[in-house]
Backbone as JSON Lines, residues from 0, in Angstrom:
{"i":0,"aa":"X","n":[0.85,-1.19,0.0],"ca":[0.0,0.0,0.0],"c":[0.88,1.23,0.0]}
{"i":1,"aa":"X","n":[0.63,2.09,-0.94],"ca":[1.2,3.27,-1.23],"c":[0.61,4.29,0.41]}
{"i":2,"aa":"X","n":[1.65,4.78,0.97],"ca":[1.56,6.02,1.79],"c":[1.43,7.53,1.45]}
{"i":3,"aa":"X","n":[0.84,8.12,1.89],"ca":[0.64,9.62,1.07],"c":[1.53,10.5,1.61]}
{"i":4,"aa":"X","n":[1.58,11.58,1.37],"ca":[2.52,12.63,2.08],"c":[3.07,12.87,3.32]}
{"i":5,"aa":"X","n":[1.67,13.14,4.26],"ca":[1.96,12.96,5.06],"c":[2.46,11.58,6.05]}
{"i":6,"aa":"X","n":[1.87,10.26,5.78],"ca":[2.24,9.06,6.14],"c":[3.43,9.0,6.31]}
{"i":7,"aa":"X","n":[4.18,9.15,5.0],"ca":[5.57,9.02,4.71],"c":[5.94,10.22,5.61]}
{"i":8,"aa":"X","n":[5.83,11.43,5.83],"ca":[6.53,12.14,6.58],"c":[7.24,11.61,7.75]}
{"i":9,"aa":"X","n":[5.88,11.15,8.33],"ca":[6.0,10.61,9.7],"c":[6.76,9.52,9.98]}
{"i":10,"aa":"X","n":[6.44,8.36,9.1],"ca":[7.06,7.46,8.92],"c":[8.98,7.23,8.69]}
{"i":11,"aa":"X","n":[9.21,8.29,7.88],"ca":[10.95,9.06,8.0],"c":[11.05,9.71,9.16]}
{"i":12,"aa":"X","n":[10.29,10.63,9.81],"ca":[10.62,11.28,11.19],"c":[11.71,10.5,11.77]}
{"i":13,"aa":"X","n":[12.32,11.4,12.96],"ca":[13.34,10.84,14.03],"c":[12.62,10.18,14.89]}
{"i":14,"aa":"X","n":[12.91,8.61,15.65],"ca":[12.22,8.12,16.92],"c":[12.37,8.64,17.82]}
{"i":15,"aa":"X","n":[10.99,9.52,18.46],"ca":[11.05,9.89,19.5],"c":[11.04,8.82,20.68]}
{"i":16,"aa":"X","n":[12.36,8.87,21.46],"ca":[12.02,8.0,22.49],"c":[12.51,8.95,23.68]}
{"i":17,"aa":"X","n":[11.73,8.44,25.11],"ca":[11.34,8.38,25.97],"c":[12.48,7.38,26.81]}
{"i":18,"aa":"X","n":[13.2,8.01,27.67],"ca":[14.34,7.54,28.3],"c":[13.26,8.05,30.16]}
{"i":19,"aa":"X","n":[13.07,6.87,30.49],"ca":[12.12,6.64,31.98],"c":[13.09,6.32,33.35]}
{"i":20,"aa":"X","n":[13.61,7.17,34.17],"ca":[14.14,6.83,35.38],"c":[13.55,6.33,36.04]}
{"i":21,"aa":"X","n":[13.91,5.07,36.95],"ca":[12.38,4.24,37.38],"c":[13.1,4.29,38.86]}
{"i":22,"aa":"X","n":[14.17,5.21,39.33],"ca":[14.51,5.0,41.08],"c":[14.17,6.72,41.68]}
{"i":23,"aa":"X","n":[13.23,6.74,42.28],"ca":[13.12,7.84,43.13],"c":[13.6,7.73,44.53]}
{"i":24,"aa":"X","n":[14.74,6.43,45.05],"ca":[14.96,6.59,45.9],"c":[16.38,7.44,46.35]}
{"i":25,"aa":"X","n":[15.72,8.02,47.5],"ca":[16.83,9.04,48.13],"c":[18.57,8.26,48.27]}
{"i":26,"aa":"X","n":[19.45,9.44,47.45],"ca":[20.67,8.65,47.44],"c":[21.14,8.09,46.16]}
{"i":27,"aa":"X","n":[19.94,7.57,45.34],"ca":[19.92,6.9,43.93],"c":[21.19,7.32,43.03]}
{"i":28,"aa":"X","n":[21.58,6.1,42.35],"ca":[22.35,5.69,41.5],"c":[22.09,6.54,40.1]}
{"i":29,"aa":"X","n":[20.93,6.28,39.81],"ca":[20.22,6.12,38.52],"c":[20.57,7.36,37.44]}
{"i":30,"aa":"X","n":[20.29,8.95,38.15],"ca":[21.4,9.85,37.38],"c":[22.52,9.66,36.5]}
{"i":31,"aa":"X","n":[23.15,8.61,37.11],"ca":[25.01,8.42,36.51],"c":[24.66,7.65,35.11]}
{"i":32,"aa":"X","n":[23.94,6.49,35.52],"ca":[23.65,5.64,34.17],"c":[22.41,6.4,33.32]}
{"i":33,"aa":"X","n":[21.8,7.1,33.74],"ca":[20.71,7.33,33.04],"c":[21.64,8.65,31.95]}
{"i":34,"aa":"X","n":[22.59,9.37,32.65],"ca":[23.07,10.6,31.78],"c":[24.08,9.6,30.99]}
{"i":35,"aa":"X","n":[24.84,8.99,31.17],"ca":[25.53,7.89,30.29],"c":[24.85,7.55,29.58]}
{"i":36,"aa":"X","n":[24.04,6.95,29.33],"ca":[22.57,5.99,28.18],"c":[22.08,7.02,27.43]}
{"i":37,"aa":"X","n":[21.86,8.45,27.75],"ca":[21.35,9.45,27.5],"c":[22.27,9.96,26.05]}
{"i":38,"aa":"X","n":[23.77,9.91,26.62],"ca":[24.65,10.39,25.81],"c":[25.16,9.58,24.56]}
{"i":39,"aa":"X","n":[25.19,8.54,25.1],"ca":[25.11,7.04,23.93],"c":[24.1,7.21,23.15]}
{"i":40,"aa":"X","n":[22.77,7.84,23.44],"ca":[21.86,7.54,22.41],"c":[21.62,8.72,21.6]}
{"i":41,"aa":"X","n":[22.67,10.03,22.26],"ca":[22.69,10.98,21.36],"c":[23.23,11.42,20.57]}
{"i":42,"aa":"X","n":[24.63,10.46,20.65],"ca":[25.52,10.1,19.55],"c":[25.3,9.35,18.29]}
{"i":43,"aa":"X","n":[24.38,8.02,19.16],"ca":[23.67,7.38,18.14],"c":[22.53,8.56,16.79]}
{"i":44,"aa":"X","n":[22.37,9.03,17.25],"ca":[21.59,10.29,16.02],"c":[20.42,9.6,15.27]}
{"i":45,"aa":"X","n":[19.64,8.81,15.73],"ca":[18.7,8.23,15.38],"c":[17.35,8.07,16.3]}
{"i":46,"aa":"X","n":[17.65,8.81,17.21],"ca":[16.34,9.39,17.81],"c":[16.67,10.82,18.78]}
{"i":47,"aa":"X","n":[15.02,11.1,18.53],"ca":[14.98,12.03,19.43],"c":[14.73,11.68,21.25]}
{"i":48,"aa":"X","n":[15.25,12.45,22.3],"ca":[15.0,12.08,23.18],"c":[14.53,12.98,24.55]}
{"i":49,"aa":"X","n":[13.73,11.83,25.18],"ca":[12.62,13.08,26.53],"c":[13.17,11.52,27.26]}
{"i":50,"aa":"X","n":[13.63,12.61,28.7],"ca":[13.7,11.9,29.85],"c":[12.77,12.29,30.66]}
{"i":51,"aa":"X","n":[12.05,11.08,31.12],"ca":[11.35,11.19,32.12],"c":[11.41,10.71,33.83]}
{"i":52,"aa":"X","n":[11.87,11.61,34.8],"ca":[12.28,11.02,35.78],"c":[11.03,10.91,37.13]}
{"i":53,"aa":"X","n":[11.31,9.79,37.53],"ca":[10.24,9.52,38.29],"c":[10.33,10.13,39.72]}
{"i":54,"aa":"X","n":[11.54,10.26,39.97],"ca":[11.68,11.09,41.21],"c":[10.99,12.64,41.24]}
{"i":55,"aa":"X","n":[10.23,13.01,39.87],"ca":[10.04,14.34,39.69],"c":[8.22,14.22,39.47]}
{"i":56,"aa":"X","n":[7.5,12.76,39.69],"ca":[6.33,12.32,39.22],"c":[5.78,11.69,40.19]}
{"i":57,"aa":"X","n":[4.58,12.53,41.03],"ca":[4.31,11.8,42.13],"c":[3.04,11.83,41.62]}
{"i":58,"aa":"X","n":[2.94,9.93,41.99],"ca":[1.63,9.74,41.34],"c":[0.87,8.78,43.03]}
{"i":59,"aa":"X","n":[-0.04,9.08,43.31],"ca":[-0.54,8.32,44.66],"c":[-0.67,6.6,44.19]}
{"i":60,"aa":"X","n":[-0.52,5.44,45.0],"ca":[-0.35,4.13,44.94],"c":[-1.76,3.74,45.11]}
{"i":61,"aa":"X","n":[-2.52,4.44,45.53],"ca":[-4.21,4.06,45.15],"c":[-4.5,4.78,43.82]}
{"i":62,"aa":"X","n":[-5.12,3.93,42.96],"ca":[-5.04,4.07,41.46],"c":[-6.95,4.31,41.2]}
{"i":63,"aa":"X","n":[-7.23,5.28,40.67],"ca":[-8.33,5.53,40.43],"c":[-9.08,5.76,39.18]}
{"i":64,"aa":"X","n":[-10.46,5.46,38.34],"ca":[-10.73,5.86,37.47],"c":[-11.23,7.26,37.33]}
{"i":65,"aa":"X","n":[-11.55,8.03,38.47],"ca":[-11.5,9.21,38.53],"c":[-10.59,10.26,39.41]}
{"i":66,"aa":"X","n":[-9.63,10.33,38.89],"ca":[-8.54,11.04,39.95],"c":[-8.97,12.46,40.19]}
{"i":67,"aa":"X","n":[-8.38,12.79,41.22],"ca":[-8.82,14.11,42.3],"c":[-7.91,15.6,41.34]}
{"i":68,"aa":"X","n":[-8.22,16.6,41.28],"ca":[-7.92,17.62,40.69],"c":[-6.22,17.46,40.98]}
{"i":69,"aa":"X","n":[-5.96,17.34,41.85],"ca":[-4.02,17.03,42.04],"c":[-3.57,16.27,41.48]}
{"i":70,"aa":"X","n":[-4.11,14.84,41.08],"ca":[-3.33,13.86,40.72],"c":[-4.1,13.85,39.27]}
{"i":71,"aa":"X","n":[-4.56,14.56,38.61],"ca":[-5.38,15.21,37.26],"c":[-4.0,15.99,36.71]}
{"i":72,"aa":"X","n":[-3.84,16.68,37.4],"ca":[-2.74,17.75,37.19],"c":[-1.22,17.34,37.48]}
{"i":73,"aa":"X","n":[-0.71,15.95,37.76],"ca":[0.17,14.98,37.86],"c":[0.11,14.51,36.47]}
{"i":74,"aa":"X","n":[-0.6,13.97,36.18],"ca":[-0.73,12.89,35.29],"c":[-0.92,14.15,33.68]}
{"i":75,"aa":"X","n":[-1.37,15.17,33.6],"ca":[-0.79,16.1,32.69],"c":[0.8,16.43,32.59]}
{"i":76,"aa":"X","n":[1.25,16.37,33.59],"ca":[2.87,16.22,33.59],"c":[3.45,15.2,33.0]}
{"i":77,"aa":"X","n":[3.12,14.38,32.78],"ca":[3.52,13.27,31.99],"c":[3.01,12.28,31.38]}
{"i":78,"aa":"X","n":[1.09,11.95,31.34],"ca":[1.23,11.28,30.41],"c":[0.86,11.41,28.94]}
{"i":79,"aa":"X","n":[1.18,13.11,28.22],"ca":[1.11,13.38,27.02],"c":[2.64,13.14,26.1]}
{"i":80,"aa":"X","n":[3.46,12.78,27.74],"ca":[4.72,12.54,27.21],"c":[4.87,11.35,26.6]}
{"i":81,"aa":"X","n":[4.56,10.54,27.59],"ca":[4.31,9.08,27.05],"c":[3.52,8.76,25.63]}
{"i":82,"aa":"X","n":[2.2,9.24,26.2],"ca":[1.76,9.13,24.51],"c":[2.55,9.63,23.35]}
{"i":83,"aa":"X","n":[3.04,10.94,23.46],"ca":[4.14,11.23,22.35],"c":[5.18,10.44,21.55]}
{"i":84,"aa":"X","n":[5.33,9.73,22.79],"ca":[7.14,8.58,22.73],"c":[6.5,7.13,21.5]}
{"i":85,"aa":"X","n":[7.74,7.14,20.89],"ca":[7.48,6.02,19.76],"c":[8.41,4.92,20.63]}
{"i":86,"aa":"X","n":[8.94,4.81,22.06],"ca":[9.62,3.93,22.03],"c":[10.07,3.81,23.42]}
{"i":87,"aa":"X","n":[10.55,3.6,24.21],"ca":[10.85,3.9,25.5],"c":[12.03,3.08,26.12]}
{"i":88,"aa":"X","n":[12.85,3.48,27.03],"ca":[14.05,2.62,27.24],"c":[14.05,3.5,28.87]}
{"i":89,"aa":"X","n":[13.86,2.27,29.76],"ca":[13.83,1.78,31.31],"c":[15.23,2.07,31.66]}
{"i":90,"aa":"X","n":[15.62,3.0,32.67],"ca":[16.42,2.85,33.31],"c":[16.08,2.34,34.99]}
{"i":91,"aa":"X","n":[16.33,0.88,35.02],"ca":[16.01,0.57,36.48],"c":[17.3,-0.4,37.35]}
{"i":92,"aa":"X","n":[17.22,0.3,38.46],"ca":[17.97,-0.62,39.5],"c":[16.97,-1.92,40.04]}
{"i":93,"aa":"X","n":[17.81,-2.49,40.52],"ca":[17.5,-4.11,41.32],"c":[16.83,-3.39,42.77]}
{"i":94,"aa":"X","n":[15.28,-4.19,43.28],"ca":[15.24,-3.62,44.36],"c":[14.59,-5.06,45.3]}
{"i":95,"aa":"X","n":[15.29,-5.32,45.44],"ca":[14.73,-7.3,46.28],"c":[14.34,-7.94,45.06]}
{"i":96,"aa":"X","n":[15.03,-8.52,44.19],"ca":[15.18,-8.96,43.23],"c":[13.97,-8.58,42.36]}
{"i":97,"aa":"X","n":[13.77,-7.03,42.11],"ca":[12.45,-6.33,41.38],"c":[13.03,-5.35,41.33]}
{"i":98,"aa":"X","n":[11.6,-4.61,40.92],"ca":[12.34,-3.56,40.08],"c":[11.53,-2.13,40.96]}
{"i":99,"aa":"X","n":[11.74,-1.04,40.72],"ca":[11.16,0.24,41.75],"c":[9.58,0.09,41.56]}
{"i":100,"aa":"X","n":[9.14,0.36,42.86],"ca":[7.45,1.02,43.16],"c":[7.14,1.64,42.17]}
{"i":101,"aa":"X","n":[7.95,2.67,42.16],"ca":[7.69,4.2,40.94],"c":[7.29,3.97,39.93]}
{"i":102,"aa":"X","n":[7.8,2.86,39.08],"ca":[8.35,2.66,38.13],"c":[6.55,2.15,37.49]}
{"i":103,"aa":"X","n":[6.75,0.98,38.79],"ca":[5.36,0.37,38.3],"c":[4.08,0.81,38.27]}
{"i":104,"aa":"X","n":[4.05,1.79,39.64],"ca":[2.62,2.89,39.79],"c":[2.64,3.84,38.31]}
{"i":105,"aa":"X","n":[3.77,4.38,37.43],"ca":[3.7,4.73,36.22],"c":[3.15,4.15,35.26]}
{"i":106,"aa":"X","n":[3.4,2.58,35.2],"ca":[2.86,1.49,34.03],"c":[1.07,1.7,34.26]}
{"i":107,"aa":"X","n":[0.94,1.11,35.79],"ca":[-0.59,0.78,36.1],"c":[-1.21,2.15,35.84]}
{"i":108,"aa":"X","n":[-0.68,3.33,36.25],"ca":[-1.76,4.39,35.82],"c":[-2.25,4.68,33.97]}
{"i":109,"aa":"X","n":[-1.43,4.28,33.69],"ca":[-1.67,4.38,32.05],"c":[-1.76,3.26,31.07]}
{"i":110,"aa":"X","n":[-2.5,3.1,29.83],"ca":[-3.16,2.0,29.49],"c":[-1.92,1.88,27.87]}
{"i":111,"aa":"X","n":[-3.23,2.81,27.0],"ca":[-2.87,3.04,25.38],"c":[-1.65,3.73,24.86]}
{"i":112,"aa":"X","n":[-1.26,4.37,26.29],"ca":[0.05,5.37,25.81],"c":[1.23,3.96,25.56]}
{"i":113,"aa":"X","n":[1.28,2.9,26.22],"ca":[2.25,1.9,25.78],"c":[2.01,1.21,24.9]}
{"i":114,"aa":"X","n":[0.66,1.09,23.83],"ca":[0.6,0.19,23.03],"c":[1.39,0.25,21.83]}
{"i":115,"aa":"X","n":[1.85,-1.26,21.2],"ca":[2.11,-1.01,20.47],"c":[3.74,-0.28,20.38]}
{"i":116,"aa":"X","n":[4.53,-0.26,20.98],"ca":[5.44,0.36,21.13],"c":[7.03,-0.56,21.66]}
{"i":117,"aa":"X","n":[7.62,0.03,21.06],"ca":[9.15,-1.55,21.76],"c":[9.79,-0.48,22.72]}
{"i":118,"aa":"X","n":[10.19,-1.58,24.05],"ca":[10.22,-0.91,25.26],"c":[11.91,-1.81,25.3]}
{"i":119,"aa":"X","n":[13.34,-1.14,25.35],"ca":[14.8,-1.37,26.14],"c":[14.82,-1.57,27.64]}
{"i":120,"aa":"X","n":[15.65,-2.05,27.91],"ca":[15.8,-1.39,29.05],"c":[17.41,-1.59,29.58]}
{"i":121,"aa":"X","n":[17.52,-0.51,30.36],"ca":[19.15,-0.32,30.97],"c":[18.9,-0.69,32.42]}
{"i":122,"aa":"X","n":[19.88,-1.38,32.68],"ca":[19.68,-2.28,34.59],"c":[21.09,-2.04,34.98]}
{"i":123,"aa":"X","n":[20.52,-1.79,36.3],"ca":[22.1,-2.09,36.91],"c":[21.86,-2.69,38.54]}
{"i":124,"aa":"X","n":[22.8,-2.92,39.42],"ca":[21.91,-3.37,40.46],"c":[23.69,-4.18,41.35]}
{"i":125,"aa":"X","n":[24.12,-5.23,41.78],"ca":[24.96,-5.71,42.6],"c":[25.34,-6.97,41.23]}
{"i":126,"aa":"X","n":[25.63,-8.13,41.99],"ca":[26.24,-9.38,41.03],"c":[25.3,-9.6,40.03]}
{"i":127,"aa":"X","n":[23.47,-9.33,40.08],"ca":[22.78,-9.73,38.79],"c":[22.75,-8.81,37.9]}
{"i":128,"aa":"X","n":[22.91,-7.43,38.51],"ca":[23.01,-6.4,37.38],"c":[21.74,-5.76,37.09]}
{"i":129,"aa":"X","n":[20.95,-6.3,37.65],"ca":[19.35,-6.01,37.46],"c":[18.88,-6.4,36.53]}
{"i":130,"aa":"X","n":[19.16,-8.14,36.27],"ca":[18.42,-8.72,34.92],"c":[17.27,-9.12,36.1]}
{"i":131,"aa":"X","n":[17.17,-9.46,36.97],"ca":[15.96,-9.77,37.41],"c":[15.1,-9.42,37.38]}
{"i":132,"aa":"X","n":[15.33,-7.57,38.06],"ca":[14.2,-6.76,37.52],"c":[13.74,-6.68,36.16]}
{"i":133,"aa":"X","n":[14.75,-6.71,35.0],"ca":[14.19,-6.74,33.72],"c":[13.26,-7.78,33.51]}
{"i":134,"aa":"X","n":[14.02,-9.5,33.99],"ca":[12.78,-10.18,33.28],"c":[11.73,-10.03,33.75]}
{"i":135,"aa":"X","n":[11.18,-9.91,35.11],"ca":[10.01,-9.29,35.61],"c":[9.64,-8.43,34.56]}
{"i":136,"aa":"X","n":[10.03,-6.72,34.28],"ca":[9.78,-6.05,33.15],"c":[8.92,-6.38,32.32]}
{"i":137,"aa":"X","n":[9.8,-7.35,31.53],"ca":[9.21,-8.18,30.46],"c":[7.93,-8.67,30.53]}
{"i":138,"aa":"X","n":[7.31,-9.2,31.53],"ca":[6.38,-9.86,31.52],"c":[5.2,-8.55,32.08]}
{"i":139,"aa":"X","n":[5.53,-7.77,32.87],"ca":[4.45,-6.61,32.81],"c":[4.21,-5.61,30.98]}
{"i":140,"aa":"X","n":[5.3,-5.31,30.91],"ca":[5.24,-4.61,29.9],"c":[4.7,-5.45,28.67]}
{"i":141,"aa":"X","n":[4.34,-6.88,28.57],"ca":[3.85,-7.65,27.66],"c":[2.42,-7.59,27.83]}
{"i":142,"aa":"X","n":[1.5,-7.35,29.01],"ca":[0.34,-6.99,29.47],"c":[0.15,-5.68,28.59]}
{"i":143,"aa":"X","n":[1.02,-4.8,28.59],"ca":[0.82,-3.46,28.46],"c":[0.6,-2.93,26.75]}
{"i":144,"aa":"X","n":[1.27,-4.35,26.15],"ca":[0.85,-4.3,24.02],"c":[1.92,-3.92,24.01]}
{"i":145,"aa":"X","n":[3.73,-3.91,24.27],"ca":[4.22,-3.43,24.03],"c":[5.21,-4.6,23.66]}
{"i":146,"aa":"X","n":[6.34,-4.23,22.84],"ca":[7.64,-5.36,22.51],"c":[8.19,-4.79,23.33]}
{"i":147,"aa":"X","n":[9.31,-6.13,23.74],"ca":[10.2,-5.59,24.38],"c":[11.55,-6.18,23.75]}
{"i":148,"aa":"X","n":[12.52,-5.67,23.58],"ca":[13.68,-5.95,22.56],"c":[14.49,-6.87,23.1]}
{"i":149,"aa":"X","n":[15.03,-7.57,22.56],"ca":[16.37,-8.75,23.26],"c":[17.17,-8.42,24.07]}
{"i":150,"aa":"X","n":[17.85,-7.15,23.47],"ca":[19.42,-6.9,24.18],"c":[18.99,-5.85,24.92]}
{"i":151,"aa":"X","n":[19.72,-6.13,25.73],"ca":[19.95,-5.08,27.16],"c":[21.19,-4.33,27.21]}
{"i":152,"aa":"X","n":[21.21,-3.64,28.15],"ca":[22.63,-2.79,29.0],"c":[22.45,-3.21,30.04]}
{"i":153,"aa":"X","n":[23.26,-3.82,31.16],"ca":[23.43,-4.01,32.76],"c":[24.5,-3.78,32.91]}
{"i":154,"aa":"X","n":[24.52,-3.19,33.95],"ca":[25.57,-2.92,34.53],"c":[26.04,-4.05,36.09]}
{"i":155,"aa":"X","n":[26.82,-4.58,36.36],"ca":[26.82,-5.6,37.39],"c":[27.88,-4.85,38.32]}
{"i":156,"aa":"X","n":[27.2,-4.98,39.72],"ca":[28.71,-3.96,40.52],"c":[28.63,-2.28,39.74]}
{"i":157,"aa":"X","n":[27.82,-1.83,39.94],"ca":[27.74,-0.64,39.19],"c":[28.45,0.24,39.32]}
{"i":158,"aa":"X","n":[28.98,0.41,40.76],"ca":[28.94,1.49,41.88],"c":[30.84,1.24,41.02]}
{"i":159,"aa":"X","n":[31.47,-0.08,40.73],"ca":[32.58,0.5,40.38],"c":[32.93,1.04,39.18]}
{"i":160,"aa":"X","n":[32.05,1.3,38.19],"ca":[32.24,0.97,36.46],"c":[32.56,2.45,36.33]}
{"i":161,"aa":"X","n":[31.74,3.93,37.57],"ca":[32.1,4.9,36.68],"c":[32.96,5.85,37.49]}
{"i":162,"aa":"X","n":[33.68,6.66,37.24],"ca":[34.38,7.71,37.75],"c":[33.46,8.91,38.05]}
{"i":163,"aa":"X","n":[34.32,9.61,39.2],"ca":[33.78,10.99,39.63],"c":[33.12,11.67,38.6]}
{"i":164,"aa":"X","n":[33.45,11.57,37.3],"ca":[32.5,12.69,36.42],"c":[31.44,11.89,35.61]}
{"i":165,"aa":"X","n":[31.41,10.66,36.03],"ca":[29.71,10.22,35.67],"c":[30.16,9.56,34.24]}
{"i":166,"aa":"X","n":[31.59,9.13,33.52],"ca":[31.99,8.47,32.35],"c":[32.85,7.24,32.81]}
{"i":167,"aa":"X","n":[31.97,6.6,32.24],"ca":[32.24,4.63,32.74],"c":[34.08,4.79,32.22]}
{"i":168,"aa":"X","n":[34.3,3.84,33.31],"ca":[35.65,3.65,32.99],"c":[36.61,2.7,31.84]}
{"i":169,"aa":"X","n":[35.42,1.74,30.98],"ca":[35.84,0.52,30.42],"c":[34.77,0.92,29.25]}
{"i":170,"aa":"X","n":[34.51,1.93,27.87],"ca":[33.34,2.14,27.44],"c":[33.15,1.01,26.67]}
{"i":171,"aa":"X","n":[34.34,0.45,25.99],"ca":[33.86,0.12,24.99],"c":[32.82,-1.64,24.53]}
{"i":172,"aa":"X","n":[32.8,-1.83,26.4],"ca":[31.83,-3.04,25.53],"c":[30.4,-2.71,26.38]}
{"i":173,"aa":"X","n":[29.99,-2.03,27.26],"ca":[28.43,-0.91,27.57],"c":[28.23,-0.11,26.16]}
{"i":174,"aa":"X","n":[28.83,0.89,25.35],"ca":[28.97,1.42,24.0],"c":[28.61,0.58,23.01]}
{"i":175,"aa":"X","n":[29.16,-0.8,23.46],"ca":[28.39,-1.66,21.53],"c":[27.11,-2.05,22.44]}
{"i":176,"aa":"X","n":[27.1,-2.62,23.85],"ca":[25.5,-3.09,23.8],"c":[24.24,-2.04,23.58]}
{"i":177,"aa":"X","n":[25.09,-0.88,23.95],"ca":[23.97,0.63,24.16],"c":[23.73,0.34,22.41]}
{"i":178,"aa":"X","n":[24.23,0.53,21.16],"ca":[24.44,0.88,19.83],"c":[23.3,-0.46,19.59]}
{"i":179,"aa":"X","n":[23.39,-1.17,20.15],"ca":[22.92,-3.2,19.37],"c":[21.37,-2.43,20.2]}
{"i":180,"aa":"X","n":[20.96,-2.1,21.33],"ca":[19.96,-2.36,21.85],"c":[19.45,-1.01,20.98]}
{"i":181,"aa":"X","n":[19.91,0.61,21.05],"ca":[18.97,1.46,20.19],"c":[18.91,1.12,18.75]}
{"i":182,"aa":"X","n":[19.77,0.32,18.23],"ca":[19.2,0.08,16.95],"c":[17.92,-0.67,16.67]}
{"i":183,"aa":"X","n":[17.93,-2.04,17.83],"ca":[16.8,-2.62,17.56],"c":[15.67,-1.64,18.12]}
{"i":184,"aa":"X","n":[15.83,-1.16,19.16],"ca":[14.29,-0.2,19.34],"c":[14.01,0.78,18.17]}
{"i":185,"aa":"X","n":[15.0,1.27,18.04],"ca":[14.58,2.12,16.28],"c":[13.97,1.48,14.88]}
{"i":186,"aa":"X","n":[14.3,0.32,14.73],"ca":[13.72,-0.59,13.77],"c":[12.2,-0.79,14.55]}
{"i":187,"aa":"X","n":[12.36,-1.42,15.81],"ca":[10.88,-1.38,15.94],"c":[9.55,-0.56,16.39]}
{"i":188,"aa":"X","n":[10.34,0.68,16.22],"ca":[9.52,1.68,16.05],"c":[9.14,2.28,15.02]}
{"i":189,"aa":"X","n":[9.92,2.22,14.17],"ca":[9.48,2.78,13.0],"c":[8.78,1.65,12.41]}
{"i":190,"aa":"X","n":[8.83,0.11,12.39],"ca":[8.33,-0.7,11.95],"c":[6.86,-0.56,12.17]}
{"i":191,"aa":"X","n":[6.51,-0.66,13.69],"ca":[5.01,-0.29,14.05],"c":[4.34,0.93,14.12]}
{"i":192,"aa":"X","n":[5.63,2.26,13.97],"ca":[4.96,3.4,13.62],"c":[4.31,3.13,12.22]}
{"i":193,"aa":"X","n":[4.95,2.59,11.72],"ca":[4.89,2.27,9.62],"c":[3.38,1.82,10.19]}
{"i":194,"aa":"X","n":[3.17,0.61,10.6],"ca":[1.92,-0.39,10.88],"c":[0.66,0.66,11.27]}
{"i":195,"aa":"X","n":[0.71,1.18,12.1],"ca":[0.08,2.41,12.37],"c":[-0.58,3.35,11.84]}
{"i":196,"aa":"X","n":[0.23,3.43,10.84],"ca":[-0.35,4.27,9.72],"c":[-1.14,3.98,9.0]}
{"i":197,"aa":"X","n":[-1.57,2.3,8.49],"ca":[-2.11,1.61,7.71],"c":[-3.38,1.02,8.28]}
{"i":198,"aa":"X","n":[-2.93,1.05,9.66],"ca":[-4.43,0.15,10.35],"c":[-4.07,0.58,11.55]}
{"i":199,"aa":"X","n":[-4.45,1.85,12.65],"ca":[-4.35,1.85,14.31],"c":[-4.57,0.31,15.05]}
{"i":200,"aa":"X","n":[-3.61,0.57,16.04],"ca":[-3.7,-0.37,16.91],"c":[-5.0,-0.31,17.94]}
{"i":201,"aa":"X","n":[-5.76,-1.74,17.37],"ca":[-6.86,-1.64,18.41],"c":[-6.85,-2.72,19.85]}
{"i":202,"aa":"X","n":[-5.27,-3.66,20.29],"ca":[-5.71,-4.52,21.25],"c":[-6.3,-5.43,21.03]}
């Protein structure tokens, strides 16, 4: 099927993705790797990018179909962002072999803004690195209509990988997994942005 003008516009556009800090806890790690991942993917030059940090998104843990004028005015803070994002890439630490509160009260408040969409993710955490929390991940964010891509970034022992100014000390094999994992989220965004265009995602 032939695309028209605008289709194709969109369809060439840059992937907007959505880089999600998922630790609001006091003290947190997540800054160091999240501005690292940040910078990797802006080198990469194949998407555009919105960080969204959760330490800055207070959303209440009782979840409602009609929220109260405050948490109305929360959820305008960020979830036009989300809907915007063609793609999204998790930055989460290990938290009892899971992954942050924050992280998840973000997923459950919002439905359609994840459909349809391929979701990375960057972990870091002690000896597992925070694959635990990822595969957990995986299996929520599969509820949610979303892909989630093969390759990862973890970081294992995190706390030694980077120096005082926030640049890992060993780049070059975090640098090819960062390059292997935004390429595949860029293919599959534009793949299902393409899809999108031809038939909306109905679930």
């Amino acid at each position: 099927m032939d695309l028209n003008t605008n289709e194709s516009a969109q369809v060439s556009a840059p992937i907007r993705l959505a880089v999600i800090i998922a630790s609001n806890r006091e003290g947190r790690f997540a800054p160091i790797v999240a501005d690292w991942f940040v910078s990797r993917a802006t080198e990469h030059g194949a998407v555009e990018i919105e960080v969204i940090d959760l330490a800055d998104i207070d959303l209440p843990t009782a979840l409602s179909f009609n929220p109260s004028d405050e948490v109305t005015a929360v959820l305008r803070t960020v979830s036009p962002r989300l809907e915007a994002a063609d793609a999204f890439v998790v930055v989460t630490p290990e938290y009892n072999h899971s992954f942050p509160a924050s992280l998840k009260n973000l997923i459950d408040w919002h439905g359609t803004q994840w459909h349809a969409k391929p979701v990375g993710f960057v972990s870091y955490g002690g000896m597992s690195g925070g694959l635990r929390a990822v595969e957990q991940l995986r299996q929520v964010f599969a509820e949610m209509h979303t892909v989630t891509v093969r390759d990862t970034v973890s970081f294992h022992n995190v706390w030694g990988h980077f120096d005082e100014d926030g640049d890992h000390k060993d780049p070059s094999a975090c640098d090819a997994a960062a390059k292997s994992m935004i390429d595949q989220i860029s293919w599959w965004a534009r793949a299902l942005r393409t899809a999108k265009t031809v038939a909306p995602y109905t679930g």
